[in-house]
Structure formats: C-alpha cells, structure tokens
PDB file of C-alpha atoms in Angstrom:
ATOM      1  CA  UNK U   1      -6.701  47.871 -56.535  1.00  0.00           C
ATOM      2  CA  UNK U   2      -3.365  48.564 -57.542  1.00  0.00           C
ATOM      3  CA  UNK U   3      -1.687  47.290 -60.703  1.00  0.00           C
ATOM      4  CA  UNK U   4       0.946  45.423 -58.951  1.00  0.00           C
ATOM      5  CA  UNK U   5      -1.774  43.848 -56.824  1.00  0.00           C
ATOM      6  CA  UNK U   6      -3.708  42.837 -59.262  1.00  0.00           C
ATOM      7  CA  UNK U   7      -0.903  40.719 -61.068  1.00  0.00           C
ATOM      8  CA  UNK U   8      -0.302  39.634 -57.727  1.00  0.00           C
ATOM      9  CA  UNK U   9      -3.830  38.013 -57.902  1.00  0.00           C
ATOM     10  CA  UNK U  10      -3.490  37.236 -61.343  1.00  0.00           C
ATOM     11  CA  UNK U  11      -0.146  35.443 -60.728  1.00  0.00           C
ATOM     12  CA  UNK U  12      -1.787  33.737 -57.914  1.00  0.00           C
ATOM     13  CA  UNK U  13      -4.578  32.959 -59.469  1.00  0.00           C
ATOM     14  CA  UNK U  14      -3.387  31.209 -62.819  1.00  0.00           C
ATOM     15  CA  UNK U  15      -0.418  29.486 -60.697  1.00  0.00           C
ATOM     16  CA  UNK U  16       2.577  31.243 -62.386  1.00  0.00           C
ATOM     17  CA  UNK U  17       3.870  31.498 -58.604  1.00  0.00           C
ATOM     18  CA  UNK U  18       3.379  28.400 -56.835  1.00  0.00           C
ATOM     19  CA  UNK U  19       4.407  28.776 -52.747  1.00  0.00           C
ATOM     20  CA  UNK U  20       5.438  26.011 -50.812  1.00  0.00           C
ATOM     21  CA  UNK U  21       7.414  27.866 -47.316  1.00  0.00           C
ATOM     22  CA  UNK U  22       6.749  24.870 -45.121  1.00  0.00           C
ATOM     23  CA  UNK U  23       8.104  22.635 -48.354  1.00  0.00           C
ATOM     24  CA  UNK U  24      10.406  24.374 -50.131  1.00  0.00           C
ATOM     25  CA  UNK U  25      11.258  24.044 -53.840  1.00  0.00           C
ATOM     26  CA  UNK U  26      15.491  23.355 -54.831  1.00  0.00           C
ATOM     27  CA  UNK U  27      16.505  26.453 -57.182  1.00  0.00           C
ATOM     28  CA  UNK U  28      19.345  25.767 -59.634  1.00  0.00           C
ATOM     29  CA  UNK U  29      21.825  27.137 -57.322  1.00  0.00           C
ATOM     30  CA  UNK U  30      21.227  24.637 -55.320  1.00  0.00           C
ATOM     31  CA  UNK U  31      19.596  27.387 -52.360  1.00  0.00           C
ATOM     32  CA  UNK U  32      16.484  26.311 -50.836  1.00  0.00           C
ATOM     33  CA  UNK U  33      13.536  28.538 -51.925  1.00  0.00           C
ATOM     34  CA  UNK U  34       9.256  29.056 -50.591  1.00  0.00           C
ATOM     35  CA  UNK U  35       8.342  30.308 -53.926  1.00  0.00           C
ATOM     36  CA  UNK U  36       8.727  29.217 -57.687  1.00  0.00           C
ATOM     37  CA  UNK U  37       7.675  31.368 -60.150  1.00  0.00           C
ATOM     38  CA  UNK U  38       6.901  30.334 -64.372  1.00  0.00           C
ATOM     39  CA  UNK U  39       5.304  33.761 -65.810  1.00  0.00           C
ATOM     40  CA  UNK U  40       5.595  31.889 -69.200  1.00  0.00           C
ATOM     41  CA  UNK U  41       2.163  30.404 -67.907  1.00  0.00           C
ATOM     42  CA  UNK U  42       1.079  34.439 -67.979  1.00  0.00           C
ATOM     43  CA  UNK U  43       0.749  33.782 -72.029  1.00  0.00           C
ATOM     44  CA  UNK U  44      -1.838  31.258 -71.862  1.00  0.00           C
ATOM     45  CA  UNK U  45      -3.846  33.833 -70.374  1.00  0.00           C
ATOM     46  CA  UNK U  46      -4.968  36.359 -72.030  1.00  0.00           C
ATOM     47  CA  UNK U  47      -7.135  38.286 -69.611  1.00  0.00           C
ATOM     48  CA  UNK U  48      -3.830  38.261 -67.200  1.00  0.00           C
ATOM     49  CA  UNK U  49      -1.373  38.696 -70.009  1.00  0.00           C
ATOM     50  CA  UNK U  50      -3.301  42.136 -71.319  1.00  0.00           C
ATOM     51  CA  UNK U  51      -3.053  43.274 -68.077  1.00  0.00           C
ATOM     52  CA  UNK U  52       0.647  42.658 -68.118  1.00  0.00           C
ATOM     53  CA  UNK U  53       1.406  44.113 -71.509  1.00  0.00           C
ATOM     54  CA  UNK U  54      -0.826  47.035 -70.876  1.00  0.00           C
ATOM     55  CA  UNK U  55       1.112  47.331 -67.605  1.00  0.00           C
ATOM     56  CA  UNK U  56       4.633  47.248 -69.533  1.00  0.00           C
ATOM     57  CA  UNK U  57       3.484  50.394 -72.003  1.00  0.00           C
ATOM     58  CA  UNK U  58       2.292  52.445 -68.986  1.00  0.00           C
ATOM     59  CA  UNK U  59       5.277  51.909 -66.997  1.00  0.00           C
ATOM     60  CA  UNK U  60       7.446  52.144 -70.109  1.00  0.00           C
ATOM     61  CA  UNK U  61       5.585  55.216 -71.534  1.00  0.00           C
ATOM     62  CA  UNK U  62       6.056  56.921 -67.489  1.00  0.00           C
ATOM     63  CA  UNK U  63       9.684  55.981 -66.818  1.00  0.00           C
ATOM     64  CA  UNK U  64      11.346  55.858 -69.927  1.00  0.00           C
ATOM     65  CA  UNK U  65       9.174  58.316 -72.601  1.00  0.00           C
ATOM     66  CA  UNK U  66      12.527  58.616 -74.987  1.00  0.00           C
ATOM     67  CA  UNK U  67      12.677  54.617 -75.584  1.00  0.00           C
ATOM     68  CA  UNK U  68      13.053  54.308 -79.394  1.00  0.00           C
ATOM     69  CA  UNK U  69      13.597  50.675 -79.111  1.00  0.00           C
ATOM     70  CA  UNK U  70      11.768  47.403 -76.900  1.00  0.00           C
ATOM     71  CA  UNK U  71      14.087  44.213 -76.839  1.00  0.00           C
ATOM     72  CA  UNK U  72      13.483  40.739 -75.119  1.00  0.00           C
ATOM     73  CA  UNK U  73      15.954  38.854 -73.213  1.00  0.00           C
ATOM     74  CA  UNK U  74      15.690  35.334 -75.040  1.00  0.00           C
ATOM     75  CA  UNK U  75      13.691  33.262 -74.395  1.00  0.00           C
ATOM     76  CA  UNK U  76      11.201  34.304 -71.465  1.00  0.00           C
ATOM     77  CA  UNK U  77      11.453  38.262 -72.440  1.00  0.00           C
ATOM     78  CA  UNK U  78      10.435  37.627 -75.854  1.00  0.00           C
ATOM     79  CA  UNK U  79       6.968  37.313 -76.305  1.00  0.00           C
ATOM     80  CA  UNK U  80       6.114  39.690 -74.018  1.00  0.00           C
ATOM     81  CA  UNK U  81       8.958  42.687 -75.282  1.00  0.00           C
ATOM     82  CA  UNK U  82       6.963  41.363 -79.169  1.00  0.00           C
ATOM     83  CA  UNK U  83       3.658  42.144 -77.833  1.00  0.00           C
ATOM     84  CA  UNK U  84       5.160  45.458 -76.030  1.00  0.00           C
ATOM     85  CA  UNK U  85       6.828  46.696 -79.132  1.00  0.00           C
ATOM     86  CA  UNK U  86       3.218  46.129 -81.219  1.00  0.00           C
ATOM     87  CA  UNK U  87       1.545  48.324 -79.123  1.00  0.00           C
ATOM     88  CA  UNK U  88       4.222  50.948 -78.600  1.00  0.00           C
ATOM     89  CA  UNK U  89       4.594  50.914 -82.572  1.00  0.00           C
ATOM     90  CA  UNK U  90       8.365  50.981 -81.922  1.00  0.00           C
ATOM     91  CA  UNK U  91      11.035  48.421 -83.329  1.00  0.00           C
ATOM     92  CA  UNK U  92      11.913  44.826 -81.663  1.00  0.00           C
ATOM     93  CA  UNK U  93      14.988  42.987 -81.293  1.00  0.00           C
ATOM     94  CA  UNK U  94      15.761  40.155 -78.932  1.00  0.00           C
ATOM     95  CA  UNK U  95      18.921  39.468 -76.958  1.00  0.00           C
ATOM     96  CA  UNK U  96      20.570  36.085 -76.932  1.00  0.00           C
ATOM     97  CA  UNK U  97      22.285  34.772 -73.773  1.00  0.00           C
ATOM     98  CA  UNK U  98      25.659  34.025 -76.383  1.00  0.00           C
ATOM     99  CA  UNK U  99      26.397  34.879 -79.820  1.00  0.00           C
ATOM    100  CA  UNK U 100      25.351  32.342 -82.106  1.00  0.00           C
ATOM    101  CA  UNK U 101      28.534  30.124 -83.064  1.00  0.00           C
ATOM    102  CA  UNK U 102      27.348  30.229 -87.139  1.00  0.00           C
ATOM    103  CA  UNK U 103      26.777  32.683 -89.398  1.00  0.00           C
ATOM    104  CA  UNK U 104      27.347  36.551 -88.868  1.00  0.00           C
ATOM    105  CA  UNK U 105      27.384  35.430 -84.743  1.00  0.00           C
ATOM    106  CA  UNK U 106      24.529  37.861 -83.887  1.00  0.00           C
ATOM    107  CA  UNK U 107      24.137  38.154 -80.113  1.00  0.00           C
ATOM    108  CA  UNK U 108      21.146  40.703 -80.552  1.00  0.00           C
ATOM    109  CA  UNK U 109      18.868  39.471 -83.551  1.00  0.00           C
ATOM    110  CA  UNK U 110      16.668  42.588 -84.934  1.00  0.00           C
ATOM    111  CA  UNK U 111      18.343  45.726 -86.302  1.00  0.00           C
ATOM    112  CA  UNK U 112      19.967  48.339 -83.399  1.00  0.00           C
ATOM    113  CA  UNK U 113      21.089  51.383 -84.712  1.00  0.00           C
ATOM    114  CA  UNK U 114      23.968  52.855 -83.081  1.00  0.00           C
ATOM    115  CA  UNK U 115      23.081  55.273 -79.908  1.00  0.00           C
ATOM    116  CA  UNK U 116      19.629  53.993 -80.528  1.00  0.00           C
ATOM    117  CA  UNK U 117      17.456  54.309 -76.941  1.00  0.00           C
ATOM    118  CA  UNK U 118      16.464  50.661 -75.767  1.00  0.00           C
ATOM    119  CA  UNK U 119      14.638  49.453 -72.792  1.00  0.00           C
ATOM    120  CA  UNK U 120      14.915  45.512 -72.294  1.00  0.00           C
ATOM    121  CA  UNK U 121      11.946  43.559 -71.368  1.00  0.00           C
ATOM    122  CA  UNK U 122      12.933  40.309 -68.634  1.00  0.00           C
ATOM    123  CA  UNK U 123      10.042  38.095 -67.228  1.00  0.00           C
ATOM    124  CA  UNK U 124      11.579  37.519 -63.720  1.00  0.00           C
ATOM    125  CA  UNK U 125      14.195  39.328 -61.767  1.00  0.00           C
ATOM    126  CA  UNK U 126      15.990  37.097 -59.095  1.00  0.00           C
ATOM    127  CA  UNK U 127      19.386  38.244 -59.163  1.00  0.00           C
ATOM    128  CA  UNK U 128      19.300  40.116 -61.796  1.00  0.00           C
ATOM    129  CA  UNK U 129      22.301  38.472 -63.311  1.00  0.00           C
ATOM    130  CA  UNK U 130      20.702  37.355 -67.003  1.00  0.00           C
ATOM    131  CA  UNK U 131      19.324  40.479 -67.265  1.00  0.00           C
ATOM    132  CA  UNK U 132      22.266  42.619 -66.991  1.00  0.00           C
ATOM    133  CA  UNK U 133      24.897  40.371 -69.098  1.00  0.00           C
ATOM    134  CA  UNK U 134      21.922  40.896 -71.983  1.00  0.00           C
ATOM    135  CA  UNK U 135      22.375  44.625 -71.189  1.00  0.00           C
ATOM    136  CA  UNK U 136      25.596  44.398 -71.442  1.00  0.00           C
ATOM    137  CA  UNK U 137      25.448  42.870 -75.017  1.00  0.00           C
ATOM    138  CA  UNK U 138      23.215  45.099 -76.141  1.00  0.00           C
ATOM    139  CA  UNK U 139      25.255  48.072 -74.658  1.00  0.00           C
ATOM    140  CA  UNK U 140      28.892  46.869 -77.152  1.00  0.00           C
ATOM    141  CA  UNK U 141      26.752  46.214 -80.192  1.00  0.00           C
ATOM    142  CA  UNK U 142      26.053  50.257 -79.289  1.00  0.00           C
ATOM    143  CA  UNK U 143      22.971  50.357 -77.792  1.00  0.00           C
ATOM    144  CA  UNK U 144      22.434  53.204 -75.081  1.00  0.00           C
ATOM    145  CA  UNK U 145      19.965  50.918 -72.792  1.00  0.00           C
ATOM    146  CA  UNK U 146      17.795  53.370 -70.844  1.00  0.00           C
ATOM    147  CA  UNK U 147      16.357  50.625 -68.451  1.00  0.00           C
ATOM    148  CA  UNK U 148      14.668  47.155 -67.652  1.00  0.00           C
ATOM    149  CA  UNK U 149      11.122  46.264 -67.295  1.00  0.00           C
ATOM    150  CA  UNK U 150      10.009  43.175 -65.513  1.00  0.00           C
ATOM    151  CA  UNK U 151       6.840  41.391 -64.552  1.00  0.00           C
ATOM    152  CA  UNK U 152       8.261  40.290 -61.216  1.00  0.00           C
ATOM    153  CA  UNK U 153      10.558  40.858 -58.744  1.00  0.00           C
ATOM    154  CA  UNK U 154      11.792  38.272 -55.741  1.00  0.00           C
ATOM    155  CA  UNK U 155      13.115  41.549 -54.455  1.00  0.00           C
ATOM    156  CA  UNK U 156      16.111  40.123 -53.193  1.00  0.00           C
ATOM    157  CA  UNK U 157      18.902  42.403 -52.129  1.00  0.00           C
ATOM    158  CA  UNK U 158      21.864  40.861 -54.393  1.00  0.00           C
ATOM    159  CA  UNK U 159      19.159  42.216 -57.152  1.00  0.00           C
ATOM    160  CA  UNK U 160      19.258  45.709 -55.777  1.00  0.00           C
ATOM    161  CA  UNK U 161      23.222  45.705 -55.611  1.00  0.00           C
ATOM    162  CA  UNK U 162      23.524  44.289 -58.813  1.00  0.00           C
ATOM    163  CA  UNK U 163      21.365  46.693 -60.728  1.00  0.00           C
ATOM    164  CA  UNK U 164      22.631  49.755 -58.488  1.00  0.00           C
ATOM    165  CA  UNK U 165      26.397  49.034 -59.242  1.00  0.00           C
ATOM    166  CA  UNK U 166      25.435  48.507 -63.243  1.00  0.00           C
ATOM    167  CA  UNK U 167      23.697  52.038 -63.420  1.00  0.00           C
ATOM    168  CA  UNK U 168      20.380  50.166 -64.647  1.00  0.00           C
ATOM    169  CA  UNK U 169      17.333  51.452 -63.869  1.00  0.00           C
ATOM    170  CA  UNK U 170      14.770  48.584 -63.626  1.00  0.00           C
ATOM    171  CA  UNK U 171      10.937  48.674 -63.176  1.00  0.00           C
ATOM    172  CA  UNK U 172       8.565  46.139 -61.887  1.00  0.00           C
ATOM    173  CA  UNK U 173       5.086  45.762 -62.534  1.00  0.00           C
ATOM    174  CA  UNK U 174       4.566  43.407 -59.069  1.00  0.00           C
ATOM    175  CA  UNK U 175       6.923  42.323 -56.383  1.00  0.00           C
ATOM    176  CA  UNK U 176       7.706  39.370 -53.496  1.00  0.00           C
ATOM    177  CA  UNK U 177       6.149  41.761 -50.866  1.00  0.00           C
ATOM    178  CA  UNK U 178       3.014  42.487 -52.498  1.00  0.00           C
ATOM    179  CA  UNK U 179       2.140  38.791 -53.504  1.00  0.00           C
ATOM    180  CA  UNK U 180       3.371  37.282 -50.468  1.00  0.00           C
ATOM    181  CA  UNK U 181       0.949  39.741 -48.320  1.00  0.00           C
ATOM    182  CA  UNK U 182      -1.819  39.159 -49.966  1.00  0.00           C
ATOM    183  CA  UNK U 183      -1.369  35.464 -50.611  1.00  0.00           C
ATOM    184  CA  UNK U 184      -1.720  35.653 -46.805  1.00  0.00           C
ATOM    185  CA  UNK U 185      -4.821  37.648 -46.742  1.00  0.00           C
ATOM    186  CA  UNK U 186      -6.215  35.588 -49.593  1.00  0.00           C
ATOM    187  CA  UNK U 187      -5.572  31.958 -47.916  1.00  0.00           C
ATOM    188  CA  UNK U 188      -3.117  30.993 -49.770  1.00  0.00           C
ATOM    189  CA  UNK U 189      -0.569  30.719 -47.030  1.00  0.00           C
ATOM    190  CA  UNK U 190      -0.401  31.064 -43.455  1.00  0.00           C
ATOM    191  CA  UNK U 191       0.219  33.356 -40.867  1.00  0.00           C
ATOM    192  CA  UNK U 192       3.439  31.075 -40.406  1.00  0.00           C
ATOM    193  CA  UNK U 193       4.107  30.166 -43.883  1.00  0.00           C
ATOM    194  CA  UNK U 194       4.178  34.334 -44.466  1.00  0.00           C
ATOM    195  CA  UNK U 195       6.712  34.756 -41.772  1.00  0.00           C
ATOM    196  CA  UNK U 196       9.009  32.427 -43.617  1.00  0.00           C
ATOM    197  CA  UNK U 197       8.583  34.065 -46.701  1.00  0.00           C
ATOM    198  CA  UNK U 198       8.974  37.262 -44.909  1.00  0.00           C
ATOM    199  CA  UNK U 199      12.532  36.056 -44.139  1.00  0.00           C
ATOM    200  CA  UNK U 200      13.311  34.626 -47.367  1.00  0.00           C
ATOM    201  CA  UNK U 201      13.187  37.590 -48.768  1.00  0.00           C
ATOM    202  CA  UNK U 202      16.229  38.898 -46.409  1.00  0.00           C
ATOM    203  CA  UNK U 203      18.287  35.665 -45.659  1.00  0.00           C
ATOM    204  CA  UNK U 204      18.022  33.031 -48.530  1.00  0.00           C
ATOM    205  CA  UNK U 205      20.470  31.109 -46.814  1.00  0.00           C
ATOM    206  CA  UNK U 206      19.442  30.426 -43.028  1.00  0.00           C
ATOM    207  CA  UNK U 207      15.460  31.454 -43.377  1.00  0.00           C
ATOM    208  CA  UNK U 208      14.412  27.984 -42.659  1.00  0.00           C
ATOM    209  CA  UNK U 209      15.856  28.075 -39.245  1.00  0.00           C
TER     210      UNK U 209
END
C-alpha cells in the first residue's frame, strides 16, 4: 500500500475527514462542500501521526535535501513542522498569520537567518491561500523558502494556479482523489455519493446539480 493510501485509511479511519456528498457541510466561504477535513485530530493518534511525520522527513529529505530550516504555519502547521524539525535535527520557527501588534512585532517567531533554506509545513491545502501569504512573510523577513509540505490536499484547481503563479513547489503526503476512491471501495460512500465528490473536485460551485 502506498503512503498516500495509507493516510487515506488512516484519515478515514480516525475521522479527520468526515464525508457527507448527499449532505453537504457549509465552508466559511459560504460554498457548499461533501467533505470536511480536521487533521488536528491526526495528533491524538499516534500510530497515524508517526506515519505522517515519518511521511513529512521522507518527502522532505526526497524533494527538498538542501532544507536548512522546517517552519509551521500557525496554528495547524505547528505541531507537526515541531515534530518534523526533531527528527530532521534542523531548526524550527513558526509563521504567524499577522505580526504581533506588541513587542518587537515578530511575524515569524524562531530565529531565520538571512538566505537561510526553509520548507513550510501546512496541515491542509484548499486554496492554498494561508499557505502562501505565510510564505510570503517568511520570504521579506529573508527567507529563501524552497517549498511546502502538506498532509492533504482537496486538490482543487484554484490550489494548482495559486501555487504555480507563486513559484512554490508544494508536496502532499495524500490527496482528494486517493481518499475519495477508496472511501468508495471501503464503504464509506457510494457509488453515487463518489460521483459527487468526483465533481466537487472540478466545479465547487454547481456539483450538486
């Protein structure tokens, strides 16, 4: 089994993902979604989260072997770019989503050395919008960010855009396509219910219809 399958499972499994297509959940932006997805619930577990770790250092270690730095987008990429950064034996900072409005203002908290080579850890990619505004702080406090790592991806095409016309490489350790498949083969959903979620992942405005 691969490794993105078996988060998949994992996901799955531990309910992280929940997937309702035939009653679907409200998303902040108000669009109409079959899935919802809390990989915080990945730390309670710690079979599933050293699987996900482990995961993060291979994928790291493969795609970006110059990384001199791991930071966390605050607050999901945190504990998981902490954990990352222990096992790499490499430094850790985290990014904030703003600068704090006291004291020396710090929108990355850890030391960054100028030029110094940082991959940033994110627990979700939807639209890949928090993500890259953290890149982008990290990137005029003089970072050179080398890439993003994520547990999952909704693989959404605004995602792929948005990363693409950034220059940001980004790695996944499981995607939408892989845990909606076998969610299908595993029960979970039905024949039906997957061919909703199929078009989800295309047209998140009119996939009901």
């Amino acid at each position: 089994m691969t490794l993105a399958k078996e988060i998949a499972r994992d996901l799955l499994k531990i309910k992280a993902v929940y997937l309702k297509p035939e009653e679907p959940f409200t998303w902040a932006s108000g669009i109409k979604s079959p899935i919802y997805t809390d990989n915080r619930v990945t730390l309670a577990y710690p079979e599933t989260r050293t699987l996900i770790e482990d995961g993060f250092v291979e994928k790291i270690q493969a795609e970006f072997p110059d990384v001199e730095v791991i930071a966390g987008t605050a607050t999901a990429g945190i504990p998981h770019g902490a954990i990352i950064a222990d096992k790499m034996n490499l430094p850790f900072a985290y990014i904030r989503s703003k600068p704090k409005d006291h004291g020396a203002g710090n929108q990355i908290e850890g030391r960054v050395t100028p030029g110094q080579k940082m991959v940033v850890i994110e627990d979700l990619i939807s639209t890949g919008g928090s993500v890259l505004d953290a890149i982008a702080a990290a990137k005029r406090e003089g970072a050179d960010v080398i890439g993003a790592a994520a547990i999952f991806t909704y693989e959404l095409p605004k995602a792929e855009k948005n990363f693409s016309e950034a220059r940001v490489k980004l790695v996944t350790l499981s995607n939408y396509t892989e845990l909606i498949n076998l969610a299908e083969a595993e029960g979970y959903v039905s024949p039906e219910g997957l061919a909703l979620l199929e078009k989800f992942k295309h047209d998140q405005e009119n996939w009901q219809a």
